[in-house]
Coordinates of C-alpha atoms and ligand atoms in Angstrom, one line a residue:
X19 CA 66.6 59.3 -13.5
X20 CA 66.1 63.1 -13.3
X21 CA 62.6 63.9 -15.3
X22 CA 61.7 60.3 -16.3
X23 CA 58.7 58.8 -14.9
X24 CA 58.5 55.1 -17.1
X25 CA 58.2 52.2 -15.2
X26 CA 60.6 50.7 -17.3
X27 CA 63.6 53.4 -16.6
X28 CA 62.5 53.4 -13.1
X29 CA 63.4 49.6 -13.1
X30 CA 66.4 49.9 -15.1
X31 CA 67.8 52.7 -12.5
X32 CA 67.2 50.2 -9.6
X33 CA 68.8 47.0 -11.5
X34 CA 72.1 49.6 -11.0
X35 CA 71.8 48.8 -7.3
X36 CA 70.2 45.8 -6.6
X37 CA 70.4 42.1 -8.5
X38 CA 67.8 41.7 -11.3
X39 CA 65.7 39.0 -9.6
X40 CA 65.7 41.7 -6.1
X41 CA 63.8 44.6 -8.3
X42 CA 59.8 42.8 -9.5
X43 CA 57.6 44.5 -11.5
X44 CA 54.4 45.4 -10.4
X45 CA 53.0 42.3 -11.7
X46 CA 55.9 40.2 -10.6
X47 CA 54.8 41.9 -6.8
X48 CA 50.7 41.7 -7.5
X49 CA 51.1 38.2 -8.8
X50 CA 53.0 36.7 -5.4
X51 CA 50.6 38.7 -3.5
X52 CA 52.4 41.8 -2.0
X53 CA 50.3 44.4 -3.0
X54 CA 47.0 43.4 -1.2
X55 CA 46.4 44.3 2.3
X56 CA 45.2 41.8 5.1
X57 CA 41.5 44.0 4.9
X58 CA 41.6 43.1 1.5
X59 CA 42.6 46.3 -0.2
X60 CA 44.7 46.7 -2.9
X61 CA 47.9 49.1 -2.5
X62 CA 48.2 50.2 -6.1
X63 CA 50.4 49.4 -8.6
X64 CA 54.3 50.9 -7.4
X65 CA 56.4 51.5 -10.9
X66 CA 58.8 48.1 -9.1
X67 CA 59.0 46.3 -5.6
X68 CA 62.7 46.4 -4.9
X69 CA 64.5 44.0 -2.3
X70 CA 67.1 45.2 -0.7
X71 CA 69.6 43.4 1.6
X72 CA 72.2 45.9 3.1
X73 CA 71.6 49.1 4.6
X74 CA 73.7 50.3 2.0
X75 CA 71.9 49.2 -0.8
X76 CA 68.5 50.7 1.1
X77 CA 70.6 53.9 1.0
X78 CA 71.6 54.0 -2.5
X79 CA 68.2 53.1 -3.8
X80 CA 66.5 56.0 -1.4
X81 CA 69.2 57.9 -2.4
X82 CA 68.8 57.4 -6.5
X83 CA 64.9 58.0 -5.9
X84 CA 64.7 60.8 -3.9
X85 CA 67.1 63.4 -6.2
X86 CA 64.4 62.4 -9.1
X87 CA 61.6 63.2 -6.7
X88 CA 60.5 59.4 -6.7
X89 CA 58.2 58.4 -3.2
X90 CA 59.6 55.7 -1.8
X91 CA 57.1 52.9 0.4
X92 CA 58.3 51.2 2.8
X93 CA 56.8 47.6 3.1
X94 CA 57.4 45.7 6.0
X95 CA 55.1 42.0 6.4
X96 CA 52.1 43.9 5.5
X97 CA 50.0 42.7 8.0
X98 CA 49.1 46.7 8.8
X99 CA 45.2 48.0 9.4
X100 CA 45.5 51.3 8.7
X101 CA 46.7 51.4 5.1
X102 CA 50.3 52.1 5.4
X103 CA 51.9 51.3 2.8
X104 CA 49.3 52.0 0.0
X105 CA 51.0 53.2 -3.0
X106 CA 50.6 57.3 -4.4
X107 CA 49.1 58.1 -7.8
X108 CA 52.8 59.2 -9.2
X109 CA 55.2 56.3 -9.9
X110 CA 56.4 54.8 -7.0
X111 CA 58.9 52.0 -5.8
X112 CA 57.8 50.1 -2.8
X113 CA 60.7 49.1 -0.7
X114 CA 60.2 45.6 0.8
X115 CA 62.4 44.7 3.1
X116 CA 61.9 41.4 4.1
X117 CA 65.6 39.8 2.9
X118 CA 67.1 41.8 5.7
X119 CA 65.8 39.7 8.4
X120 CA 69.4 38.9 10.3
X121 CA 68.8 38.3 14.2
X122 CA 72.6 39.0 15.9
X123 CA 73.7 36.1 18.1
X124 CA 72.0 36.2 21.7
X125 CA 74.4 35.6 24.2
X126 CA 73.3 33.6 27.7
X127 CA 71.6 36.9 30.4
X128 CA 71.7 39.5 27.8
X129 CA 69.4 42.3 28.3
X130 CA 69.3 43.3 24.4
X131 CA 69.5 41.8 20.9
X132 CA 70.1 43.6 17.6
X133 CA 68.3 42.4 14.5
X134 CA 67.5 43.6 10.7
X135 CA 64.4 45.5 10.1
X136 CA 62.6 42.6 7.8
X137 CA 63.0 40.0 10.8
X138 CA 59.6 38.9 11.3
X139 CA 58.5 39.0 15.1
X140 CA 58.1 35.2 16.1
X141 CA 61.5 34.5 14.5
X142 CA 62.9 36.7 17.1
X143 CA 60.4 36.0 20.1
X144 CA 61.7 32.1 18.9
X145 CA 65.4 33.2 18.9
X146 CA 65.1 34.8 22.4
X147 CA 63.4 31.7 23.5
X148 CA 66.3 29.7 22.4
X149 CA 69.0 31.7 24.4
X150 CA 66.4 31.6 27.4
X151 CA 65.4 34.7 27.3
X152 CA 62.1 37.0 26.5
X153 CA 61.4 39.1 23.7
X154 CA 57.7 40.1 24.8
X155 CA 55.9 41.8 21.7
X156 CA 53.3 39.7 21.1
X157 CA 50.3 40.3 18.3
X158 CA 47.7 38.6 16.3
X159 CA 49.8 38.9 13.2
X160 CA 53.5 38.0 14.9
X161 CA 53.9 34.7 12.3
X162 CA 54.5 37.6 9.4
X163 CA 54.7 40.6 10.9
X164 CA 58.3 42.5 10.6
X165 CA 60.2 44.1 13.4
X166 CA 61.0 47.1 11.5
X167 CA 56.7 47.5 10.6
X168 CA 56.4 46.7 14.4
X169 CA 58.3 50.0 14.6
X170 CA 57.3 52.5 12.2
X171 CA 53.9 51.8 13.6
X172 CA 54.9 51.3 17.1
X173 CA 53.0 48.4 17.6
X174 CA 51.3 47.2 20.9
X175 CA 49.5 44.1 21.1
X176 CA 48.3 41.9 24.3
X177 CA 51.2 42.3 26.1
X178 CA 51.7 45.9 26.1
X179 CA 50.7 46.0 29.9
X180 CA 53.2 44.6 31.5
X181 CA 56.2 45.3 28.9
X182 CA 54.5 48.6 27.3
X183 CA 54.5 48.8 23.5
X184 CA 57.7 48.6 20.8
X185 CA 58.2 52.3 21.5
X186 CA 59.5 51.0 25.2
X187 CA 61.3 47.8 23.3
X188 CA 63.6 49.6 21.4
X189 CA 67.0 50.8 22.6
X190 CA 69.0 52.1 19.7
X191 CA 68.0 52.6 15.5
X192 CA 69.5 52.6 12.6
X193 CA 67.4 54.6 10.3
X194 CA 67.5 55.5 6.1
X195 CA 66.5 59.0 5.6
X196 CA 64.7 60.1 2.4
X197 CA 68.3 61.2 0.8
X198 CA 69.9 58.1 1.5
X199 CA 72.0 59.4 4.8
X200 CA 72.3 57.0 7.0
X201 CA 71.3 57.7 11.0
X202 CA 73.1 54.8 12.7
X203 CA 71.9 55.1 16.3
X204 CA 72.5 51.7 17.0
X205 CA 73.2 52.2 20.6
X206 CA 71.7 49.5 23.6
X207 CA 72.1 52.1 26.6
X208 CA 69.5 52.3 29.1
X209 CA 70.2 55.5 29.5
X210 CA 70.8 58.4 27.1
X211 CA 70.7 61.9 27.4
X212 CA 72.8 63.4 24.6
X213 CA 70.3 65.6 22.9
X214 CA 67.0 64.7 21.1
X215 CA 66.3 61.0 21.5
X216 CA 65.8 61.0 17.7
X217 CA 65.0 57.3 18.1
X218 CA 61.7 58.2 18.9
X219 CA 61.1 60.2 15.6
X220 CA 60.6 57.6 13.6
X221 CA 58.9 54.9 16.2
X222 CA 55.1 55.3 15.2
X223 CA 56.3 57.8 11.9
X224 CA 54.8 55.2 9.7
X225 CA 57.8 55.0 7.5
X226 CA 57.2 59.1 6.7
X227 CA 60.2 60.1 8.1
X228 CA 62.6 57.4 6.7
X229 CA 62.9 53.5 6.9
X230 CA 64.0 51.4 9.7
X231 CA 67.0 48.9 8.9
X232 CA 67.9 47.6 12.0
X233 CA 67.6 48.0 15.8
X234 CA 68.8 46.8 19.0
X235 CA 65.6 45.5 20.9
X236 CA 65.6 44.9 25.1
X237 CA 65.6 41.4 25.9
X238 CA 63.8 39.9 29.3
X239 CA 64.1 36.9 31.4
X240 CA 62.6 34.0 30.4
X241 CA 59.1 33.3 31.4
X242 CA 59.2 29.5 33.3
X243 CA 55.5 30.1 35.2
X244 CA 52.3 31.2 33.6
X245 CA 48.4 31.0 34.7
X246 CA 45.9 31.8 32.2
X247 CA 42.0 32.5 33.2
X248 CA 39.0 33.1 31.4
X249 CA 36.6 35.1 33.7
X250 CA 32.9 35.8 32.8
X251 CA 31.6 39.2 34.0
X252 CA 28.0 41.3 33.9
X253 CA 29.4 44.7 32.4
X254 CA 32.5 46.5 31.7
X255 CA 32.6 47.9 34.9
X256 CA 32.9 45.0 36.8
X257 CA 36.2 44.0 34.5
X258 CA 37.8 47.4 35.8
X259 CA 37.4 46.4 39.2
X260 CA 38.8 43.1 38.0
X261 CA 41.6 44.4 36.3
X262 CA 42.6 47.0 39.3
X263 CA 42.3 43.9 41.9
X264 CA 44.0 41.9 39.5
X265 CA 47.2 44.3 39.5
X266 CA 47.1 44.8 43.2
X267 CA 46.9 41.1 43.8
X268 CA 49.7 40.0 41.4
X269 CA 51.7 43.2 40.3
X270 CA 53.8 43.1 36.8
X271 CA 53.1 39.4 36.6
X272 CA 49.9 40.7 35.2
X273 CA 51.2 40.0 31.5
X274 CA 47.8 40.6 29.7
X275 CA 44.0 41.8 30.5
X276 CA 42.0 41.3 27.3
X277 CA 38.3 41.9 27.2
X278 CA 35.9 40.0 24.5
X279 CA 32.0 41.4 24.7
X280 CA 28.9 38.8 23.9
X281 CA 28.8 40.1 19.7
X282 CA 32.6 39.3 19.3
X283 CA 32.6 35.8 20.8
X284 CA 29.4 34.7 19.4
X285 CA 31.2 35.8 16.4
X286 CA 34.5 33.8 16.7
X287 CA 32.5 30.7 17.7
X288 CA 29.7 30.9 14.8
X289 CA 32.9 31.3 12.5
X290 CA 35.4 29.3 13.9
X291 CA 35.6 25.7 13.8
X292 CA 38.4 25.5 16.3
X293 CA 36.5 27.9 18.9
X294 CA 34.9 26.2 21.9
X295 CA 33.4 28.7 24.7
X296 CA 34.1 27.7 28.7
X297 CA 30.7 28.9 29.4
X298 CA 27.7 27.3 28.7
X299 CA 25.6 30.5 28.6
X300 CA 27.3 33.6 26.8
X301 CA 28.3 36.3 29.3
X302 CA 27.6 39.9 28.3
X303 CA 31.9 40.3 28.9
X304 CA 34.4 38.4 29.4
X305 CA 38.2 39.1 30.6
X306 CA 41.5 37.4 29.6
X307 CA 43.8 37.3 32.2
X308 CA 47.4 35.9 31.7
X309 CA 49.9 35.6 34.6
X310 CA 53.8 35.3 33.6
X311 CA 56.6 34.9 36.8
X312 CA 59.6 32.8 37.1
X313 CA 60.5 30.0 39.5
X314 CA 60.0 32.2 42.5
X315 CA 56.0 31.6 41.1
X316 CA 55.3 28.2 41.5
X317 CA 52.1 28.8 43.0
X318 CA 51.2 31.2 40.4
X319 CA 48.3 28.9 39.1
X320 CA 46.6 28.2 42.8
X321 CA 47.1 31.7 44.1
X322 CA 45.0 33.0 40.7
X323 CA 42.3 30.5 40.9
X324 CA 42.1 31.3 44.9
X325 CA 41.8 34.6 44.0
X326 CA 39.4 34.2 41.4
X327 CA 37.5 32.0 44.0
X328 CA 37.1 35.1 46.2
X329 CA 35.9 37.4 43.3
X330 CA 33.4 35.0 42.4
X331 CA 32.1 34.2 46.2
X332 CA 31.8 38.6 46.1
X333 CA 29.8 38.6 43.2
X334 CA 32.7 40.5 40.8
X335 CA 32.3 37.6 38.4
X336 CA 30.0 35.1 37.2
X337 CA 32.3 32.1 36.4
X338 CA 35.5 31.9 36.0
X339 CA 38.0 28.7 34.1
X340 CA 42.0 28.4 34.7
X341 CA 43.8 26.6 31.7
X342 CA 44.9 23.2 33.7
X343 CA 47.5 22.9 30.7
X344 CA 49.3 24.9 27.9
X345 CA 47.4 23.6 25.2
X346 CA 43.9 24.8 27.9
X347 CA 45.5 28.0 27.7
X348 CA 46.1 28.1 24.1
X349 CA 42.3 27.3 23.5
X350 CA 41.3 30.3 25.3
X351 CA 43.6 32.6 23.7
X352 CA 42.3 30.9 20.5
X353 CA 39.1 32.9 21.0
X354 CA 40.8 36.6 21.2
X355 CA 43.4 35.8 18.1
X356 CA 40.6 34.1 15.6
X357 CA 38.9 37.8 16.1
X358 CA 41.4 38.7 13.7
X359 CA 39.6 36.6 11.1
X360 CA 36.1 36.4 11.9
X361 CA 35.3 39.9 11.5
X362 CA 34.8 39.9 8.0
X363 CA 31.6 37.7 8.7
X364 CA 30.2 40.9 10.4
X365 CA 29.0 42.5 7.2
X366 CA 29.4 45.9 6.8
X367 CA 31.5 47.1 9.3
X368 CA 33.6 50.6 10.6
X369 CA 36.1 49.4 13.0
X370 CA 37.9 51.9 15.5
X371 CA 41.0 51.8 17.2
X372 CA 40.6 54.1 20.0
X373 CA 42.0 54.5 23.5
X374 CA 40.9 56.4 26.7
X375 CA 42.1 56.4 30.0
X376 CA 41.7 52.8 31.4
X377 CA 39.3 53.7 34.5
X378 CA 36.8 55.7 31.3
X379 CA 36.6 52.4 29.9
X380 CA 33.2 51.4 31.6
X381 CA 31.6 54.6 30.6
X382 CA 33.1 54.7 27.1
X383 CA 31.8 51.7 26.2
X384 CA 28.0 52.6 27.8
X385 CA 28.2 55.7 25.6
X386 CA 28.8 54.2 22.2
X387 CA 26.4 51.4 23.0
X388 CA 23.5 54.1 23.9
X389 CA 24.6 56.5 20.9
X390 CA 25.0 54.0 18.5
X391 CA 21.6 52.2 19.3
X392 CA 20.2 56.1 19.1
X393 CA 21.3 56.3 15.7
X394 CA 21.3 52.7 14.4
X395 CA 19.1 50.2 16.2
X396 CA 19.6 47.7 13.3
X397 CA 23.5 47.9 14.0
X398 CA 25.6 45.5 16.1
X399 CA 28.2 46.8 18.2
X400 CA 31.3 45.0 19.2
X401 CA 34.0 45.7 21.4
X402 CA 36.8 43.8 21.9
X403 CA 40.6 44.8 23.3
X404 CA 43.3 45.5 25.3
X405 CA 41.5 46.2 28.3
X406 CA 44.4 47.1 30.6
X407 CA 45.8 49.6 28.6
X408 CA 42.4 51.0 27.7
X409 CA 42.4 50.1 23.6
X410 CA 39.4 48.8 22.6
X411 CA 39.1 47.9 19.7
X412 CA 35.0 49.2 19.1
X413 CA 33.7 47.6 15.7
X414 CA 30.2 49.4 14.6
X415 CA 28.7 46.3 12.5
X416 CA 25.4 46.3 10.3
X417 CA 24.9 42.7 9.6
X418 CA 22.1 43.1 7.0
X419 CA 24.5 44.9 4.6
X420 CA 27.5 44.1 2.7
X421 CA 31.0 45.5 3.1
X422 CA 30.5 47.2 0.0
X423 CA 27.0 48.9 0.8
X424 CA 28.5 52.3 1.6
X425 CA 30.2 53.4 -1.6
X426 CA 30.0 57.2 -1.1
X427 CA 31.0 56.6 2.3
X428 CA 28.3 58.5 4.1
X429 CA 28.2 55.7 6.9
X430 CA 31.5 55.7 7.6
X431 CA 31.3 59.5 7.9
X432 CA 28.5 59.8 10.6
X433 CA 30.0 56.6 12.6
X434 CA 33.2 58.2 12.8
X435 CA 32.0 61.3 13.7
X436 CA 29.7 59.4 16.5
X437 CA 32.8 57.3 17.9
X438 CA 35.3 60.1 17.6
X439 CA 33.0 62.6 19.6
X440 CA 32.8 59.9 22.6
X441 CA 36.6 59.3 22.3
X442 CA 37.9 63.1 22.2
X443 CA 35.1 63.4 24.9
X444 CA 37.2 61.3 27.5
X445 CA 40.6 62.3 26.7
X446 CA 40.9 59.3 24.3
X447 CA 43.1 58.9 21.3
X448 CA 41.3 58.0 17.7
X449 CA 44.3 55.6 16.8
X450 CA 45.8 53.1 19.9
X451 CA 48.1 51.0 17.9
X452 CA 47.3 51.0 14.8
X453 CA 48.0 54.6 13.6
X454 CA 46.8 56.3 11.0
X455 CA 48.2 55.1 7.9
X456 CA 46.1 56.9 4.5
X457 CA 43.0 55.4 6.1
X458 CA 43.0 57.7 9.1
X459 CA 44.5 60.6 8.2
X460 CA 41.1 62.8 8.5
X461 CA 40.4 61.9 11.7
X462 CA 43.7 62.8 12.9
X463 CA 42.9 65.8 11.5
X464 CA 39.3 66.4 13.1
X465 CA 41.2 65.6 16.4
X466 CA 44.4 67.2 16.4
X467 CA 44.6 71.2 17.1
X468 CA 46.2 72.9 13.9
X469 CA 49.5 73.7 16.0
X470 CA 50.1 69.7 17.4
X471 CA 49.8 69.0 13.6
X472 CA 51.9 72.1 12.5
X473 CA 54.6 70.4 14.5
X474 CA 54.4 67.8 12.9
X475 CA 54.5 68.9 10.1
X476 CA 57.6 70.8 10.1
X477 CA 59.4 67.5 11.5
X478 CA 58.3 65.6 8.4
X479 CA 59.5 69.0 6.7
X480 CA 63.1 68.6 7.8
X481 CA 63.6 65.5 7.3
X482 CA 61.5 65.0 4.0
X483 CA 61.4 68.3 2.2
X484 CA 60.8 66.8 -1.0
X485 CA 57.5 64.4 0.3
X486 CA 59.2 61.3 -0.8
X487 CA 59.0 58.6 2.2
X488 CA 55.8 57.4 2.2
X489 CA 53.8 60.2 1.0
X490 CA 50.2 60.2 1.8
X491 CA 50.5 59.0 5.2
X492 CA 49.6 60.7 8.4
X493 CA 49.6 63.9 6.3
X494 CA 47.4 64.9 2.9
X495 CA 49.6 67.3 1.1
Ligands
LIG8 C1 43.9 43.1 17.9 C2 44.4 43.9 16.7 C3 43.3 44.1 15.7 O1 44.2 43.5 19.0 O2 45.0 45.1 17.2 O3 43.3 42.1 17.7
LIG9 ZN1 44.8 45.3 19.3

């Protein structure tokens, strides 16, 4: 492959290592839909999509590409926000690796599973299920999303709270480098001291550093009591209080605190058919709380709505439902999951995923509702988020415009610089969970200091000298 750069040799170099029907063509891959991104954006045209289904093969074809300089894209179920796997200008071969999707058999109390990189989240959360047991990721996009994307991004989702995000899910790694070696770190201890814990590399690298094949994932009891609320609230401060009584009150059976504002659930119920509000007027707020225990919880539903019953008798909340049946509860977290597809009725829209310390949360979101109404009283702002683990997900939305009314990007410019000026100015990160992708990467940049992102540079530098995972990502070079 040395020196050629044709599509054609490119695919003729991969059909040495893979089956003919595993390497597509970019049109082949465009036509069956893998090149567009769930915002809509198209990745760019990769010289073939190749499908590998051994780490072995995933090794030879890193291997073949990187001595001829070749970037390599990793593509897990591309369900990503922040453009992570858009394809460079030079000829590239995206890597999908969804025919690896192996879950290892799950025998009765075990505290860890391993599984293939392409396995796609509710496959395994269904699998652990099965052996009655717990695998608690749990996100918008867990129908398509992939374990090994869940990884390289180090996903976090609603339940993040109680079980922290995939970087505390994952025990051991196996991991492709950019040369083809092979890092098999396939390990399920607990506890392990020996040196670097390279695992965490590569959990949130983005697929710069090399490409996840397989993992062994911790595995929970079984969840046999639950209690899900809706509770309506004044401001955001009131759901702090909430969320700190709440954790007192029940402790790690506090599974998930998710907070909607007004704009977002008007939103979801304007655009969604399926959406029905438990209030008859809109609250400014309102909090998702979901309780998870085990037989030893039986009262879990009565203790919640008692305690509920005492917040709302002390003025905390305004109103307050408790799902009387699974499919009650499954209505109510309805209206935070549709989010995920109503937003692109909001018009033109910048959204942020930012974090800050979870008792800033209150003042956070005062501050970008006063600075964005200084700047753009026409614009609608929505929060929306994983309130316990203060990620809010702040969406700056001018209704009156279309998504395609800022071509030079001016907008975006000054909103990010508004938004990233309150975040940086409470401690806050500019990326919670969905990292930084190509989308991001100047913000990471405006928020970093020079040696944070020297460092990690000259990580990417010794494991990637030649730029070939990913390139593009988290770094412009
Ligand atoms: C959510 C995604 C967007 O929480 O992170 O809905
Ligand atoms: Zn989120």
């Amino acid at each position: 492959l040395e020196g050629t750069t044709t599509p054609e040799q490119i695919i003729a170099a991969m059909r040495e290592i893979v089956e003919n029907d595993r390497v597509l063509t970019a049109d082949e891959a465009d036509r069956r839909g893998f090149l567009v991104d769930p915002l809509g954006k198209h990745l760019g045209r990769p010289a073939c999509l190749v499908e590998p289904i051994s780490t072995l093969e995933v090794s030879a074809v890193a291997k073949r590409l990187s001595v001829a300089g070749i970037p390599i894209v990793p593509m897990g179920g591309n369900t990503g926000l922040a453009g992570g796997a858009v394809i460079p200008d030079r000829a590239a071969v995206m890597i999908s690796m969804r025919r690896m999707d192996g879950i290892e058999p799950i025998p009765s109390g075990a505290s860890s599973v391993a599984v293939d990189s392409g396995c796609i989240l509710a496959n395994l959360q269904m699998a652990a299920r099965a052996a009655d047991r717990l695998f608690p990721l749990s996100l918008t996009a867990e129908g398509s999303c992939q374990i090994g994307g869940t990884i390289a991004t180090n996903a976090g989702g609603i339940n993040a709270l109680r079980y922290g995000t995939m970087r505390d899910l994952v025990l051991g790694l196996e991991v492709v480098l950019a040369d083809g070696r092979i890092l098999d770190m396939m390990r399920s201890l607990r506890k392990d001291n020996a040196g670097y814990d390279l695992k965490h590399l590569f959990i949130g690298s983005g697929g710069t550093l090399g490409i996840v094949t397989r993992a062994v994932l911790r595995l929970f009891p079984k969840v046999t009591r639950s209690a899900t609320a809706m509770v309506a609230i004044r401001d955001a401060a009131c759901s702090l209080r909430l969320l700190a009584d709440m954790r007192e009150m029940f402790g790690e059976r506090l599974t998930s605190c998710e907070l909607i504002d007004r704009a977002s659930l008007a939103l979801v119920l304007r655009h969604d058919s399926a959406a029905r509000s438990p209030f008859a007027d809109p609250p400014a707020f309102v909090v998702l709380l979901q309780l998870d225990g085990n037989d030893a919880d039986a009262g879990l539903e009565t203790d919640l709505e008692e305690f509920l019953a005492t917040k709302l008798e002390c003025g905390l909340c305004d109103d307050a439902v408790v799902a009387q049946s699974s499919s009650q509860s499954e209505a109510l977290w309805h209206l935070r999951h549709a989010l995920g597809h109503v937003l692109r009725h909001a018009g033109l829209r910048f959204s942020h995923d930012i974090s800050v310390p979870v008792e800033a949360q209150a003042d956070y979101v005062e501050e970008v509702v006063r600075s964005i109404a200084r700047s753009w009283p026409e614009a609608i702002v929505r929060i929306y988020g994983h309130l316990g683990d203060g990620n809010l997900h702040t969406i700056i939305c001018f209704p009156d415009r279309k998504p395609s009314d800022d071509p030079s990007g001016s907008i975006r410019r000054q909103v990010d610089d508004v938004i990233d000026g309150i975040v940086m100015a409470f401690g806050g990160s500019v990326t919670a969970e969905h990292g930084i992708g190509s989308s991001y990467i100047g913000r990471l940049v405006a928020t970093r200091s020079s040696d944070e992102l020297n460092a990690m540079r000259a990580i990417k530098t010794a494991l990637d000298p030649d730029d070939v995972m990913n390139p593009g990502k988290i770094f412009a070079l």
